[in-house]
XYZ file of C-alpha atoms in Angstrom:
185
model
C 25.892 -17.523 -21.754
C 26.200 -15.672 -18.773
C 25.501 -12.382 -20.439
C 22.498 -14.048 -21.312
C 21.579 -14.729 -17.960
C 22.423 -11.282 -16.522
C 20.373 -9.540 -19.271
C 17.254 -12.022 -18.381
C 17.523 -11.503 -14.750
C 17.840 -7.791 -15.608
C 14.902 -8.036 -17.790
C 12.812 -10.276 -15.221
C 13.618 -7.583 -12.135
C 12.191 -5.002 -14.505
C 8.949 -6.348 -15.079
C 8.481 -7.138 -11.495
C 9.105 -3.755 -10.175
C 5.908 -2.677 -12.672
C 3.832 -5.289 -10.869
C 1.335 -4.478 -8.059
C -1.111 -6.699 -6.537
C -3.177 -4.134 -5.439
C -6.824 -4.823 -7.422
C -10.554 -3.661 -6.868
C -12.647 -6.029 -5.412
C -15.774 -4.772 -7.229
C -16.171 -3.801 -11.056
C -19.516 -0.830 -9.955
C -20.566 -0.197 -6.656
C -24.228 -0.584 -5.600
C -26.271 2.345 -4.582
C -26.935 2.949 -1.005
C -30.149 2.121 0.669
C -31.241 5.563 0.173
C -30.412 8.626 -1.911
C -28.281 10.850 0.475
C -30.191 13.670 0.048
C -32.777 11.798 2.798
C -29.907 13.067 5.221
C -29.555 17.007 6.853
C -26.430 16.631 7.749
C -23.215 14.949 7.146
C -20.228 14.211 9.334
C -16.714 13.336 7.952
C -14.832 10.943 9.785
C -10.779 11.260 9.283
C -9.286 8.798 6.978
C -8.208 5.553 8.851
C -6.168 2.594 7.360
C -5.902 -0.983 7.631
C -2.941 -2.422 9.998
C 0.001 -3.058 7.534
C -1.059 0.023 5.833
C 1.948 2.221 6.186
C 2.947 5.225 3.918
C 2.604 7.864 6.130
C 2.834 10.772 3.366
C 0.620 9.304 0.869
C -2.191 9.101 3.719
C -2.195 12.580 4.750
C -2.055 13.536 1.297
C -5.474 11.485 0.780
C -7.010 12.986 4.099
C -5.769 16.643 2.751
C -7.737 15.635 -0.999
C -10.765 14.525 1.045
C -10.625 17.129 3.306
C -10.718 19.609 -0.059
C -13.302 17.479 -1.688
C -15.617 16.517 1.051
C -15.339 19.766 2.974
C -16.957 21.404 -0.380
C -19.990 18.596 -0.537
C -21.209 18.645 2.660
C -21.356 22.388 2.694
C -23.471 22.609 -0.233
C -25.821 19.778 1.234
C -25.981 21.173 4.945
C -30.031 21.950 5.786
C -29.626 22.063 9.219
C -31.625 19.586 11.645
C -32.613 16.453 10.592
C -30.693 13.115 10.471
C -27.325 12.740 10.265
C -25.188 10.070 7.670
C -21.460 9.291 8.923
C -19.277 9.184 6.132
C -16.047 7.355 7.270
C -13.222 6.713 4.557
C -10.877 3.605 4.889
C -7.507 2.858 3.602
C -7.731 -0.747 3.048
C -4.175 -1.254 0.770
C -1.679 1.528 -0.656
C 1.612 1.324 -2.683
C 2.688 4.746 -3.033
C 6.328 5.849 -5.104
C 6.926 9.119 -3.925
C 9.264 11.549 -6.100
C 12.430 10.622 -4.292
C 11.878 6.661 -4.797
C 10.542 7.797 -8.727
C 13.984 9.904 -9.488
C 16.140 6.749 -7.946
C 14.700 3.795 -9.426
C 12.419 4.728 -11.783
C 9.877 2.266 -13.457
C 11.637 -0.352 -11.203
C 10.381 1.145 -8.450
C 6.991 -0.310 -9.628
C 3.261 0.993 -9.993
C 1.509 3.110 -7.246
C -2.172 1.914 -6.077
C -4.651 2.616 -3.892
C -8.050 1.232 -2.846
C -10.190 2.559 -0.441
C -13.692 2.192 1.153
C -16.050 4.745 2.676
C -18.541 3.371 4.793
C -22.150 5.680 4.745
C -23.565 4.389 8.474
C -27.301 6.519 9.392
C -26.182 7.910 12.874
C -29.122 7.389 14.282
C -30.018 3.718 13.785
C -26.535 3.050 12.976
C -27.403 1.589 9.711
C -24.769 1.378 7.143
C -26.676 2.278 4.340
C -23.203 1.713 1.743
C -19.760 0.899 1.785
C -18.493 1.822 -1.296
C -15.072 0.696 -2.647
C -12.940 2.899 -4.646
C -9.642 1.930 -6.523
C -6.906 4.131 -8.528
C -3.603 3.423 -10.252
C -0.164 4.602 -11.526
C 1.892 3.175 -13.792
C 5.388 2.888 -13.454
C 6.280 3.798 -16.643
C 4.306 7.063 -16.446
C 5.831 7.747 -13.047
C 9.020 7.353 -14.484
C 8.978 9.949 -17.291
C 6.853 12.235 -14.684
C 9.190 11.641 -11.960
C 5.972 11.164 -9.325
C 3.638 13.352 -11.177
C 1.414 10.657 -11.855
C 1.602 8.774 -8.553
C 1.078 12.262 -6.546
C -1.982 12.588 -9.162
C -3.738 8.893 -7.980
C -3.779 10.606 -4.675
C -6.256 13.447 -5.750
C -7.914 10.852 -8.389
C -9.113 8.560 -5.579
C -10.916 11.683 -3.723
C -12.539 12.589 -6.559
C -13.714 9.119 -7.242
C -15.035 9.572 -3.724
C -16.671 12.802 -4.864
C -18.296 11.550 -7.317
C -20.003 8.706 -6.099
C -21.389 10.747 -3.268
C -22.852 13.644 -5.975
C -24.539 10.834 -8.037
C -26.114 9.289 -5.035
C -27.664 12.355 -3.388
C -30.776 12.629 -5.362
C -31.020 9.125 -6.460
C -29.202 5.816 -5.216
C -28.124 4.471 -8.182
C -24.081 3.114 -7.045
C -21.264 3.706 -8.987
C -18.068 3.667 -10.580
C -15.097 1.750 -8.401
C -12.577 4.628 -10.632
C -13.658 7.501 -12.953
C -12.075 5.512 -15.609
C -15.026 3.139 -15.386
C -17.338 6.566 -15.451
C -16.873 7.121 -19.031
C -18.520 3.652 -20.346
């Protein structure tokens, strides 16, 4: 009997390790107010978080993805005078396993998340003209057998889910997916 109960509780701590809370608000995000391409220039904001949003090393490793990502975009789009959108990206909850926690505890150590908003403000009027959400996962198991492979990958994932969002909203506004995932349907 008390096997039993030790294998159960063993069992039960197991499954609640995999088990995040961390969940997209929105299935697609709506298109801005207007096709980004209406815009010269574009200014990048550092990340900021949420309070109670800690993991220090999983935030600079978003702001060093963005940087990457971003930098690249608003190069291309550059045209020199004209009006300016503010692109400012939020950390608004983050569970991050890094390798260390991964090699120690494994699966138990849970699933990694992320979810994120960018807020697209017109710095002129000071219109927000989108505020996008964006949401990526790793699952425990898969950051067990990686060791942190796949929770170090969510961290380039969400900037790319960034990326893309801003790429099919330059010409036209026509929103987007919350994850690339939700790309492919």
């Amino acid at each position: 009997m008390i096997r039993r109960l030790l294998l159960l509780s063993i069992a039960t701590l197991m499954l609640a390790g995999c088990v995040t809370k961390i969940r997209p608000t929105v299935a697609y995000n709506p298109p801005p107010t207007k096709p980004l391409n209406a815009f010269a220039n574009f200014e990048v904001r550092p990340l900021t978080a949420d309070p109670g949003v800690e993991e220090p090393e999983a935030r600079v490793k978003i702001q060093q993805n963005l940087d990457l990502k971003l930098g690249i975009l608003v190069g291309e789009w550059k045209r020199g005078d004209g009006p300016t959108l503010i692109i400012e990206p939020r950390v608004r909850e983050l569970k991050f396993v890094g390798g260390g926690g991964r090699f120690l505890a494994g699966s138990l150590a849970g699933s990694s998340a992320v979810r994120l908003t960018v807020t697209l403000t017109d710095k002129a009027s000071g219109q927000v003209i989108a505020e996008p959400e964006f949401f990526q996962r790793a699952a425990a198991m898969g950051g067990a057998y990686s060791f942190g492979g796949t929770d170090n990958a969510m961290l380039v994932r969400i900037s790319s889910v960034v990326d893309e969002y801003l790429r099919r909203n330059f010409e036209q506004a026509v929103g987007g997916p919350t994850g690339l995932e939700s790309a492919e349907k």
